[in-house]
Short mmCIF file of C-alpha atoms (C1' of nucleotides) in Angstrom, two decimals:
data_model
loop_
_atom_site.label_atom_id
_atom_site.label_comp_id
_atom_site.label_asym_id
_atom_site.label_seq_id
_atom_site.Cartn_x
_atom_site.Cartn_y
_atom_site.Cartn_z
CA UNK A 1 135.02 -23.57 -27.49
CA UNK A 2 135.28 -20.08 -27.52
CA UNK A 3 137.16 -18.64 -30.17
CA UNK A 4 135.11 -15.34 -29.87
CA UNK A 5 137.85 -13.07 -29.79
CA UNK A 6 139.58 -13.33 -32.74
CA UNK A 7 138.58 -10.40 -33.21
CA UNK A 8 140.88 -8.24 -35.32
CA UNK A 9 140.48 -9.23 -39.16
CA UNK A 10 143.72 -10.69 -40.55
CA UNK A 11 143.19 -9.24 -44.06
CA UNK A 12 143.56 -5.87 -43.68
CA UNK A 13 147.22 -5.84 -43.22
CA UNK A 14 148.02 -5.25 -46.57
CA UNK A 15 151.55 -5.36 -46.42
CA UNK A 16 152.18 -2.87 -43.44
CA UNK A 17 151.29 -3.49 -40.16
CA UNK A 18 147.93 -3.98 -39.15
CA UNK A 19 146.41 -0.59 -38.30
CA UNK A 20 143.43 -2.50 -36.96
CA UNK A 21 144.66 -4.31 -34.10
CA UNK A 22 142.14 -4.24 -30.91
CA UNK A 23 142.62 -1.34 -28.88
CA UNK A 24 140.67 -0.15 -26.75
CA UNK A 25 139.72 2.89 -25.40
CA UNK A 26 141.29 4.59 -22.43
CA UNK A 27 139.34 6.98 -20.58
CA UNK A 28 141.08 10.40 -19.82
CA UNK A 29 140.58 11.47 -16.13
CA UNK A 30 138.00 13.90 -17.41
CA UNK A 31 135.96 11.56 -18.70
CA UNK A 32 136.14 8.94 -16.17
CA UNK A 33 135.18 11.86 -13.57
CA UNK A 34 132.45 12.77 -15.57
CA UNK A 35 131.37 9.37 -16.04
CA UNK A 36 131.61 8.42 -12.36
CA UNK A 37 129.56 11.72 -11.55
CA UNK A 38 126.58 10.78 -13.81
CA UNK A 39 126.87 7.07 -12.41
CA UNK A 40 126.54 8.35 -9.07
CA UNK A 41 123.54 9.77 -9.56
CA UNK A 42 121.97 6.64 -9.97
CA UNK A 43 119.75 6.77 -12.85
CA UNK A 44 120.52 3.66 -14.31
CA UNK A 45 121.79 2.67 -17.38
CA UNK A 46 121.27 5.69 -19.58
CA UNK A 47 118.96 5.70 -22.31
CA UNK A 48 120.25 6.21 -26.02
CA UNK A 49 119.65 9.63 -26.23
CA UNK A 50 121.58 10.26 -23.19
CA UNK A 51 124.31 8.14 -24.38
CA UNK A 52 124.37 10.08 -27.29
CA UNK A 53 124.47 13.23 -25.22
CA UNK A 54 127.01 12.31 -22.77
CA UNK A 55 129.22 10.91 -25.61
CA UNK A 56 129.19 14.31 -27.40
CA UNK A 57 130.26 16.02 -23.98
CA UNK A 58 132.90 13.55 -23.39
CA UNK A 59 134.40 13.85 -26.89
CA UNK A 60 135.42 17.33 -25.73
CA UNK A 61 137.80 15.51 -23.52
CA UNK A 62 139.01 12.93 -25.54
CA UNK A 63 138.13 10.23 -28.07
CA UNK A 64 135.31 8.25 -27.31
CA UNK A 65 132.49 6.51 -28.70
CA UNK A 66 128.98 5.99 -27.68
CA UNK A 67 129.64 2.26 -27.40
CA UNK A 68 132.37 2.88 -24.83
CA UNK A 69 129.88 4.94 -23.00
CA UNK A 70 127.35 2.02 -23.12
CA UNK A 71 130.23 -0.32 -22.12
CA UNK A 72 131.40 1.40 -19.70
CA UNK A 73 128.12 1.87 -17.81
CA UNK A 74 127.25 -1.85 -18.19
CA UNK A 75 130.83 -2.85 -16.74
CA UNK A 76 130.63 -0.10 -13.98
CA UNK A 77 127.40 -1.33 -12.79
CA UNK A 78 128.00 -4.94 -12.83
CA UNK A 79 131.36 -4.59 -11.20
CA UNK A 80 129.90 -2.50 -8.60
CA UNK A 81 127.20 -4.80 -7.90
CA UNK A 82 129.90 -7.70 -7.80
CA UNK A 83 132.15 -5.80 -5.19
CA UNK A 84 129.25 -5.35 -3.07
CA UNK A 85 128.06 -8.81 -2.99
CA UNK A 86 131.50 -9.74 -1.87
CA UNK A 87 131.61 -7.32 0.59
CA UNK A 88 128.69 -9.18 2.14
CA UNK A 89 130.11 -12.75 1.40
CA UNK A 90 130.02 -14.06 5.15
CA UNK A 91 126.93 -12.20 5.81
CA UNK A 92 123.97 -13.34 4.61
CA UNK A 93 121.63 -14.94 2.85
CA UNK A 94 118.18 -13.45 2.15
CA UNK A 95 119.33 -9.92 1.74
CA UNK A 96 119.76 -9.17 -1.88
CA UNK A 97 117.71 -6.16 -2.00
CA UNK A 98 120.33 -3.81 -1.46
CA UNK A 99 120.83 -1.91 -4.67
CA UNK A 100 124.23 -0.51 -5.33
CA UNK A 101 124.17 2.89 -5.78
CA UNK A 102 121.72 3.07 -8.65
CA UNK A 103 118.74 1.91 -7.33
CA UNK A 104 116.32 1.33 -9.81
CA UNK A 105 113.14 -0.22 -9.74
CA UNK A 106 113.45 -3.48 -11.39
CA UNK A 107 110.65 -3.83 -13.55
CA UNK A 108 109.68 -0.64 -14.79
CA UNK A 109 109.37 -0.73 -18.36
CA UNK A 110 108.40 2.13 -19.83
CA UNK A 111 111.04 3.27 -22.40
CA UNK A 112 111.79 3.10 -25.65
CA UNK A 113 110.97 6.50 -27.17
CA UNK A 114 113.47 6.18 -29.53
CA UNK A 115 114.33 9.50 -31.01
CA UNK A 116 117.34 8.25 -32.53
CA UNK A 117 119.86 10.78 -33.81
CA UNK A 118 118.03 14.00 -32.73
CA UNK A 119 121.30 15.74 -32.80
CA UNK A 120 119.89 18.54 -34.29
CA UNK A 121 116.35 17.75 -35.48
CA UNK A 122 113.46 18.39 -33.55
CA UNK A 123 111.86 15.70 -31.73
CA UNK A 124 108.86 17.62 -31.43
CA UNK A 125 106.65 16.11 -33.56
CA UNK A 126 108.01 12.85 -34.16
CA UNK A 127 105.25 10.98 -32.80
CA UNK A 128 102.21 11.65 -34.64
CA UNK A 129 102.88 11.02 -38.26
CA UNK A 130 101.01 8.55 -40.04
CA UNK A 131 101.43 5.21 -38.10
CA UNK A 132 102.35 3.31 -40.75
CA UNK A 133 105.43 4.86 -41.55
CA UNK A 134 108.50 3.02 -40.80
CA UNK A 135 111.15 5.75 -41.46
CA UNK A 136 113.20 2.67 -42.01
CA UNK A 137 111.07 0.68 -44.29
CA UNK A 138 110.39 -2.17 -41.66
CA UNK A 139 110.97 -2.33 -38.38
CA UNK A 140 108.02 -2.69 -36.00
CA UNK A 141 107.66 -0.62 -33.39
CA UNK A 142 109.01 -1.21 -30.43
CA UNK A 143 107.54 0.97 -27.91
CA UNK A 144 106.22 0.41 -24.74
CA UNK A 145 102.76 -0.22 -23.99
CA UNK A 146 101.89 1.78 -21.19
CA UNK A 147 103.42 5.25 -21.64
CA UNK A 148 102.98 4.65 -25.22
CA UNK A 149 104.81 7.26 -27.29
CA UNK A 150 103.05 10.36 -26.68
CA UNK A 151 105.51 12.86 -26.82
CA UNK A 152 107.85 12.85 -23.97
CA UNK A 153 110.26 14.53 -26.22
CA UNK A 154 111.60 15.72 -23.00
CA UNK A 155 114.88 14.53 -24.10
CA UNK A 156 117.68 16.20 -24.90
CA UNK A 157 118.27 17.77 -28.03
CA UNK A 158 117.92 20.87 -26.10
CA UNK A 159 119.84 20.63 -23.04
CA UNK A 160 122.85 19.60 -25.09
CA UNK A 161 123.05 23.04 -26.60
CA UNK A 162 124.92 25.12 -24.16
CA UNK A 163 126.99 22.46 -22.66
CA UNK A 164 130.54 23.18 -22.26
CA UNK A 165 130.21 23.52 -18.65
CA UNK A 166 130.60 21.26 -15.72
CA UNK A 167 127.05 21.31 -15.10
CA UNK A 168 125.79 19.57 -18.19
CA UNK A 169 125.98 15.73 -16.88
CA UNK A 170 123.75 16.74 -14.36
CA UNK A 171 121.30 17.82 -16.96
CA UNK A 172 121.89 14.90 -19.13
CA UNK A 173 121.07 12.38 -16.53
CA UNK A 174 118.50 14.15 -14.41
CA UNK A 175 116.47 14.93 -17.16
CA UNK A 176 113.63 12.81 -16.62
CA UNK A 177 113.13 9.95 -18.58
CA UNK A 178 114.31 7.10 -16.43
CA UNK A 179 115.18 3.87 -18.28
CA UNK A 180 114.64 4.23 -21.76
CA UNK A 181 115.98 2.64 -25.07
CA UNK A 182 119.37 1.79 -23.78
CA UNK A 183 121.27 -1.24 -24.81
CA UNK A 184 122.77 -0.26 -28.07
CA UNK A 185 124.88 -2.79 -28.95
CA UNK A 186 128.07 -2.08 -30.45
CA UNK A 187 128.04 0.64 -32.41
CA UNK A 188 130.76 1.54 -34.20
CA UNK A 189 132.00 4.67 -34.66
CA UNK A 190 131.67 8.01 -36.08
CA UNK A 191 128.31 9.45 -34.60
CA UNK A 192 126.27 6.68 -35.87
CA UNK A 193 125.47 4.30 -33.44
CA UNK A 194 124.57 1.08 -33.26
CA UNK A 195 123.59 -1.46 -35.30
CA UNK A 196 122.02 -3.87 -33.32
CA UNK A 197 119.61 -3.86 -30.40
CA UNK A 198 117.88 -0.84 -31.20
CA UNK A 199 114.42 -1.77 -32.73
CA UNK A 200 115.13 1.11 -34.87
CA UNK A 201 112.52 2.47 -36.56
CA UNK A 202 110.36 5.10 -34.82
CA UNK A 203 108.12 4.38 -32.47
CA UNK A 204 104.87 3.39 -34.15
CA UNK B 1 96.51 -12.28 -35.30
CA UNK B 2 98.99 -10.52 -37.11
CA UNK B 3 97.71 -7.09 -38.42
CA UNK B 4 100.96 -5.42 -39.18
CA UNK B 5 102.16 -2.34 -37.36
CA UNK B 6 99.27 -0.32 -36.46
CA UNK B 7 99.89 1.83 -33.74
CA UNK B 8 97.20 3.76 -32.06
CA UNK B 9 98.16 6.39 -29.83
CA UNK B 10 96.32 6.10 -26.65
CA UNK B 11 95.67 9.94 -26.70
CA UNK B 12 94.19 9.72 -30.08
CA UNK B 13 92.08 6.72 -29.59
CA UNK B 14 89.83 8.25 -27.17
CA UNK B 15 89.93 5.45 -24.44
CA UNK B 16 88.39 3.15 -26.68
CA UNK B 17 89.78 -0.13 -27.79
CA UNK B 18 93.55 -0.27 -27.24
CA UNK B 19 94.50 -0.96 -30.72
CA UNK B 20 97.91 -1.29 -29.68
CA UNK B 21 99.85 -3.01 -32.36
CA UNK B 22 102.47 -5.21 -31.77
CA UNK B 23 105.55 -4.41 -30.04
CA UNK B 24 107.65 -7.33 -31.13
CA UNK B 25 108.48 -8.64 -34.45
CA UNK B 26 106.82 -11.83 -35.38
CA UNK B 27 108.68 -13.46 -38.27
CA UNK B 28 106.72 -14.52 -41.25
CA UNK B 29 106.73 -17.98 -42.29
CA UNK B 30 109.14 -16.86 -45.16
CA UNK B 31 111.60 -15.19 -42.87
CA UNK B 32 111.34 -17.87 -40.21
CA UNK B 33 112.40 -20.32 -43.13
CA UNK B 34 115.28 -18.14 -44.47
CA UNK B 35 116.63 -17.40 -41.13
CA UNK B 36 116.45 -21.52 -40.23
CA UNK B 37 118.04 -22.07 -43.35
CA UNK B 38 120.68 -19.78 -42.73
CA UNK B 39 121.23 -20.88 -39.26
CA UNK B 40 121.63 -24.43 -40.37
CA UNK B 41 124.46 -23.53 -42.41
CA UNK B 42 126.23 -23.70 -39.37
CA UNK B 43 128.16 -20.34 -39.85
CA UNK B 44 127.70 -19.39 -36.54
CA UNK B 45 126.61 -15.78 -35.77
CA UNK B 46 126.65 -13.89 -38.95
CA UNK B 47 128.89 -10.85 -38.89
CA UNK B 48 127.65 -7.50 -38.88
CA UNK B 49 127.81 -7.43 -42.46
CA UNK B 50 125.74 -10.61 -43.14
CA UNK B 51 123.08 -9.46 -40.85
CA UNK B 52 122.78 -6.33 -42.91
CA UNK B 53 122.51 -8.50 -45.98
CA UNK B 54 119.84 -11.12 -44.60
CA UNK B 55 118.10 -8.11 -43.08
CA UNK B 56 117.61 -6.48 -46.47
CA UNK B 57 116.69 -9.96 -48.20
CA UNK B 58 114.17 -10.50 -45.32
CA UNK B 59 112.71 -7.10 -45.53
CA UNK B 60 111.00 -8.29 -48.62
CA UNK B 61 109.15 -10.69 -46.87
CA UNK B 62 107.78 -8.30 -44.00
CA UNK B 63 109.11 -5.86 -41.64
CA UNK B 64 112.18 -6.90 -39.81
CA UNK B 65 115.26 -4.91 -38.81
CA UNK B 66 118.72 -5.84 -38.09
CA UNK B 67 118.34 -5.96 -34.32
CA UNK B 68 115.80 -8.53 -35.04
CA UNK B 69 117.88 -10.36 -37.06
CA UNK B 70 120.75 -10.31 -34.53
CA UNK B 71 118.42 -11.14 -31.69
CA UNK B 72 116.81 -14.03 -33.46
CA UNK B 73 120.32 -15.75 -34.12
CA UNK B 74 121.20 -14.90 -30.44
CA UNK B 75 118.13 -16.75 -29.29
CA UNK B 76 118.39 -19.51 -31.55
CA UNK B 77 121.34 -20.50 -30.85
CA UNK B 78 121.22 -20.23 -27.02
CA UNK B 79 117.94 -22.10 -27.16
CA UNK B 80 119.21 -24.69 -29.41
CA UNK B 81 122.29 -25.25 -26.69
CA UNK B 82 120.15 -25.62 -24.14
CA UNK B 83 117.86 -27.93 -25.76
CA UNK B 84 120.61 -30.37 -26.54
CA UNK B 85 122.09 -29.87 -22.96
CA UNK B 86 118.89 -31.09 -21.59
CA UNK B 87 118.88 -33.66 -23.98
CA UNK B 88 122.15 -35.14 -22.63
CA UNK B 89 121.14 -34.37 -19.36
CA UNK B 90 122.22 -37.66 -17.74
CA UNK B 91 124.78 -38.60 -20.01
CA UNK B 92 128.46 -37.96 -19.96
CA UNK B 93 128.40 -34.21 -21.18
CA UNK B 94 131.74 -34.80 -23.23
CA UNK B 95 131.32 -33.28 -26.46
CA UNK B 96 129.64 -30.12 -26.59
CA UNK B 97 131.24 -29.83 -29.87
CA UNK B 98 128.45 -30.88 -32.17
CA UNK B 99 127.76 -28.21 -34.31
CA UNK B 100 124.84 -26.09 -33.32
CA UNK B 101 123.09 -28.73 -34.89
CA UNK B 102 119.77 -27.99 -36.84
CA UNK B 103 116.65 -29.14 -35.23
CA UNK B 104 114.96 -27.87 -38.61
CA UNK B 105 111.42 -28.54 -38.19
CA UNK B 106 110.76 -28.03 -34.67
CA UNK B 107 107.66 -26.50 -35.79
CA UNK B 108 105.51 -29.16 -34.55
CA UNK B 109 102.68 -26.61 -35.14
CA UNK B 110 102.88 -26.44 -38.64
CA UNK B 111 99.97 -28.41 -39.04
CA UNK B 112 97.85 -25.76 -40.17
CA UNK B 113 100.29 -24.52 -42.78
CA UNK B 114 98.83 -21.33 -43.30
CA UNK B 115 97.15 -22.11 -46.24
CA UNK B 116 94.89 -19.11 -45.78
CA UNK B 117 97.23 -17.05 -44.37
CA UNK B 118 98.73 -15.98 -47.19
CA UNK B 119 96.60 -13.55 -48.28
CA UNK B 120 95.83 -11.97 -44.96
CA UNK B 121 99.53 -11.66 -44.28
CA UNK B 122 99.67 -9.32 -46.95
CA UNK B 123 98.67 -6.73 -44.65
CA UNK B 124 102.21 -6.16 -43.74
CA UNK B 125 103.11 -5.28 -46.95
CA UNK B 126 101.00 -2.45 -47.21
CA UNK B 127 104.02 -0.83 -46.40
CA UNK B 128 104.75 2.64 -46.11
CA UNK B 129 106.95 4.23 -48.28
CA UNK B 130 108.24 6.69 -45.62
CA UNK B 131 108.36 9.99 -47.41
CA UNK B 132 111.69 10.80 -45.45
CA UNK B 133 113.33 7.56 -44.94
CA UNK B 134 116.06 9.39 -42.69
CA UNK B 135 118.86 10.93 -44.47
CA UNK B 136 120.90 8.65 -42.15
CA UNK B 137 118.86 8.37 -39.39
CA UNK B 138 119.49 5.50 -37.56
CA UNK B 139 122.16 3.67 -39.02
CA UNK B 140 119.99 0.59 -38.71
CA UNK B 141 118.07 0.01 -41.90
CA UNK B 142 119.08 2.36 -44.54
CA UNK B 143 118.09 -0.59 -46.48
CA UNK B 144 119.38 -0.72 -50.12
CA UNK B 145 117.03 0.42 -51.72
CA UNK B 146 116.23 -2.91 -53.45
CA UNK B 147 112.48 -3.15 -52.92
CA UNK B 148 112.00 -0.61 -50.43
CA UNK B 149 108.63 -1.68 -49.47
CA UNK B 150 105.67 -0.98 -51.56
CA UNK B 151 104.53 -4.13 -53.12
CA UNK B 152 107.37 -5.60 -54.30
CA UNK B 153 105.35 -8.51 -55.71
CA UNK B 154 108.27 -10.96 -56.06
CA UNK B 155 107.31 -14.34 -57.01
CA UNK B 156 109.11 -14.87 -53.53
CA UNK B 157 106.30 -13.18 -51.58
CA UNK B 158 104.01 -15.66 -52.90
CA UNK B 159 105.65 -19.12 -52.75
CA UNK B 160 104.91 -18.67 -49.40
CA UNK B 161 102.99 -21.87 -49.21
CA UNK B 162 104.98 -24.75 -50.14
CA UNK B 163 107.84 -23.69 -48.76
CA UNK B 164 110.48 -26.38 -49.31
CA UNK B 165 112.75 -24.58 -51.66
CA UNK B 166 114.61 -21.69 -51.05
CA UNK B 167 117.62 -21.02 -52.76
CA UNK B 168 117.67 -17.21 -52.91
CA UNK B 169 118.91 -16.46 -49.52
CA UNK B 170 121.81 -18.41 -49.76
CA UNK B 171 122.75 -15.92 -51.96
CA UNK B 172 121.96 -13.40 -49.54
CA UNK B 173 124.91 -14.10 -47.38
CA UNK B 174 127.16 -14.44 -50.25
CA UNK B 175 126.50 -11.09 -52.38
CA UNK B 176 123.93 -8.67 -52.24
CA UNK B 177 124.68 -5.52 -51.44
CA UNK B 178 128.08 -4.52 -50.49
CA UNK B 179 127.19 -1.02 -49.25
CA UNK B 180 127.07 -1.58 -45.64
CA UNK B 181 130.00 -2.94 -43.83
CA UNK B 182 130.44 -1.18 -40.72
CA UNK B 183 128.46 -3.13 -37.98
CA UNK B 184 130.07 -4.78 -35.13
CA UNK B 185 132.43 -7.28 -36.26
CA UNK B 186 131.98 -10.50 -34.88
CA UNK B 187 134.96 -12.83 -35.32
CA UNK B 188 135.05 -14.42 -38.69
CA UNK B 189 136.41 -12.51 -41.55
CA UNK B 190 133.88 -9.99 -42.03
CA UNK B 191 135.51 -8.27 -44.69
CA UNK B 192 137.04 -5.27 -42.98
CA UNK B 193 135.30 -3.60 -40.47
CA UNK B 194 136.66 -1.33 -37.98
CA UNK B 195 137.69 -2.80 -34.72
CA UNK B 196 138.51 0.39 -33.38
CA UNK B 197 135.95 2.18 -31.08
CA UNK B 198 138.17 4.52 -29.98
CA UNK B 199 139.02 7.57 -31.97
CA UNK B 200 135.77 8.49 -33.37
CA UNK B 201 132.59 10.07 -32.61
CA UNK B 202 133.88 13.39 -32.93
CA UNK B 203 130.43 14.67 -33.30
CA UNK B 204 128.85 17.32 -30.78
"C1'" DG C 1 81.63 -20.28 -33.69
"C1'" DC C 2 83.52 -16.18 -31.32
"C1'" DA C 3 85.89 -14.53 -27.24
"C1'" DA C 4 87.77 -14.06 -22.72
"C1'" DA C 5 91.08 -16.58 -20.06
"C1'" DT C 6 95.21 -19.86 -19.90
"C1'" DT C 7 99.23 -21.80 -21.64
"C1'" DA C 8 103.26 -22.33 -24.51
"C1'" DA C 9 106.71 -19.83 -27.39
"C1'" DT C 10 109.80 -16.63 -28.22
"C1'" DG C 11 111.40 -11.93 -29.16
"C1'" DA C 12 113.96 -8.33 -26.42
"C1'" DT C 13 116.72 -6.89 -22.44
"C1'" DT C 14 119.65 -7.71 -18.57
"C1'" DT C 15 123.02 -9.89 -16.15
"C1'" DA C 16 127.09 -12.71 -15.70
"C1'" DT C 17 131.23 -14.52 -17.55
"C1'" DT C 18 134.83 -14.20 -20.22
"C1'" DC C 19 138.89 -12.55 -22.97
"C1'" DA C 20 142.95 -9.56 -23.68
"C1'" DA C 21 144.78 -4.73 -24.08
"C1'" DG C 22 147.19 -1.40 -20.90
"C1'" DC D 1 145.75 -6.11 -12.00
"C1'" DT D 2 142.61 -3.47 -13.68
"C1'" DT D 3 138.98 -2.80 -16.82
"C1'" DG D 4 137.16 -2.04 -21.85
"C1'" DA D 5 135.05 -5.32 -24.89
"C1'" DA D 6 132.47 -9.43 -26.47
"C1'" DT D 7 129.64 -13.18 -25.63
"C1'" DA D 8 126.75 -16.27 -23.40
"C1'" DA D 9 123.01 -17.21 -20.19
"C1'" DA D 10 119.02 -15.72 -17.55
"C1'" DT D 11 115.33 -13.44 -17.32
"C1'" DC D 12 111.60 -10.62 -18.48
"C1'" DA D 13 107.47 -9.36 -21.42
"C1'" DT D 14 104.36 -9.92 -25.47
"C1'" DT D 15 102.60 -12.63 -28.85
"C1'" DA D 16 100.67 -16.73 -30.81
"C1'" DA D 17 98.18 -21.08 -29.70
"C1'" DT D 18 95.21 -23.39 -26.74
"C1'" DT D 19 91.27 -24.14 -24.09
"C1'" DT D 20 87.03 -23.26 -22.32
"C1'" DG D 21 82.44 -21.37 -21.65
"C1'" DC D 22 79.03 -19.33 -23.63
#
DNA sequence: GCAAATTAATGATTTATTCAAG
DNA sequence: CTTGAATAAATCATTAATTTGC
């Protein structure tokens, strides 16, 4: 009984036609190309920061949100894998090791260095404040045990600056930080992102 | 032992202990109670809006984020269902319609009923009034300023022991702060959110 | 009585499935 | 039919219970 997709809210049609019908994003050629390109680099699902960056970039080529980017990667990976499996359908059995094109070590959990919105802020010093500050008030830390926080603010806030050239996305993904805090669930529009999933709060 | 969100950076803790604090949220008794209660009302997965509200409320009883709430409901429902199915394993699985049911006291372990825990649990509340509460930071919990953290010393914070009555949280879902609304819309009404994921994110 | 070792719960993430817009 | 979006199932990983040895 999945009535799950009632989706559009009925109440908004205040006389006119619903302006809020479910409509879905349609990637432009350029966006697709870029996305594919990033995907092909095989860095797995981009971290939240990267998604923000990617989104920012793609915004120049048409309307898009972080959710779109996130979903795209999810679907891209899933379908890529599925297609491959079908491809081997008549073949064997035990060989499941073949990664798609995004070989990623399965269990490599060193992620979560949330530096949410860092568009213009400095990530430099975030890791050291008093531990008992949760910027949002609560929220526990979600940080990885192993890599711990430390500052690995290698990310992005910087490489983002002068994009506008085709080389940007290479930076975006190549930029270290393998699997990080992805999963942003569904954010909404406008710059802010996600609501769920991110443990929010700064690490620590 | 719960000791709140302390975190010790490895580089700081010169190789002594790993005072690594918790990485995952642990609901307090109160929070759990409230969550269960809401769950039992059988309204399915709360809408984004409600999640925010619930989170705000639960915030008064310990650190928590919307993500946690969301995840909790996800897990709660999933596991509830699974348990139910196992229950009917050999039977005619005809009806799966029966609500999400409400196993209520599945807490068989509440034998100890934290009769002593209450004073120790305060630790979480030392709260951290973070100076800069993200001017917007991560859309996550810009909680409504109700009681921020700091000691709210609500009566509710201590009625921890004899739980069996909870009435306020029923309100939580019905009123509370109307501020937020833009989260992901689930099915139900959810007031008015924005289904578009499209034309937005013009940030850059 | 404590604390390391083990087990059971359960929070968080990933993957698979489904729905429907174009 | 393709594929973006939403949800549920499966899985992982960490915390709390518990057991065990001292």
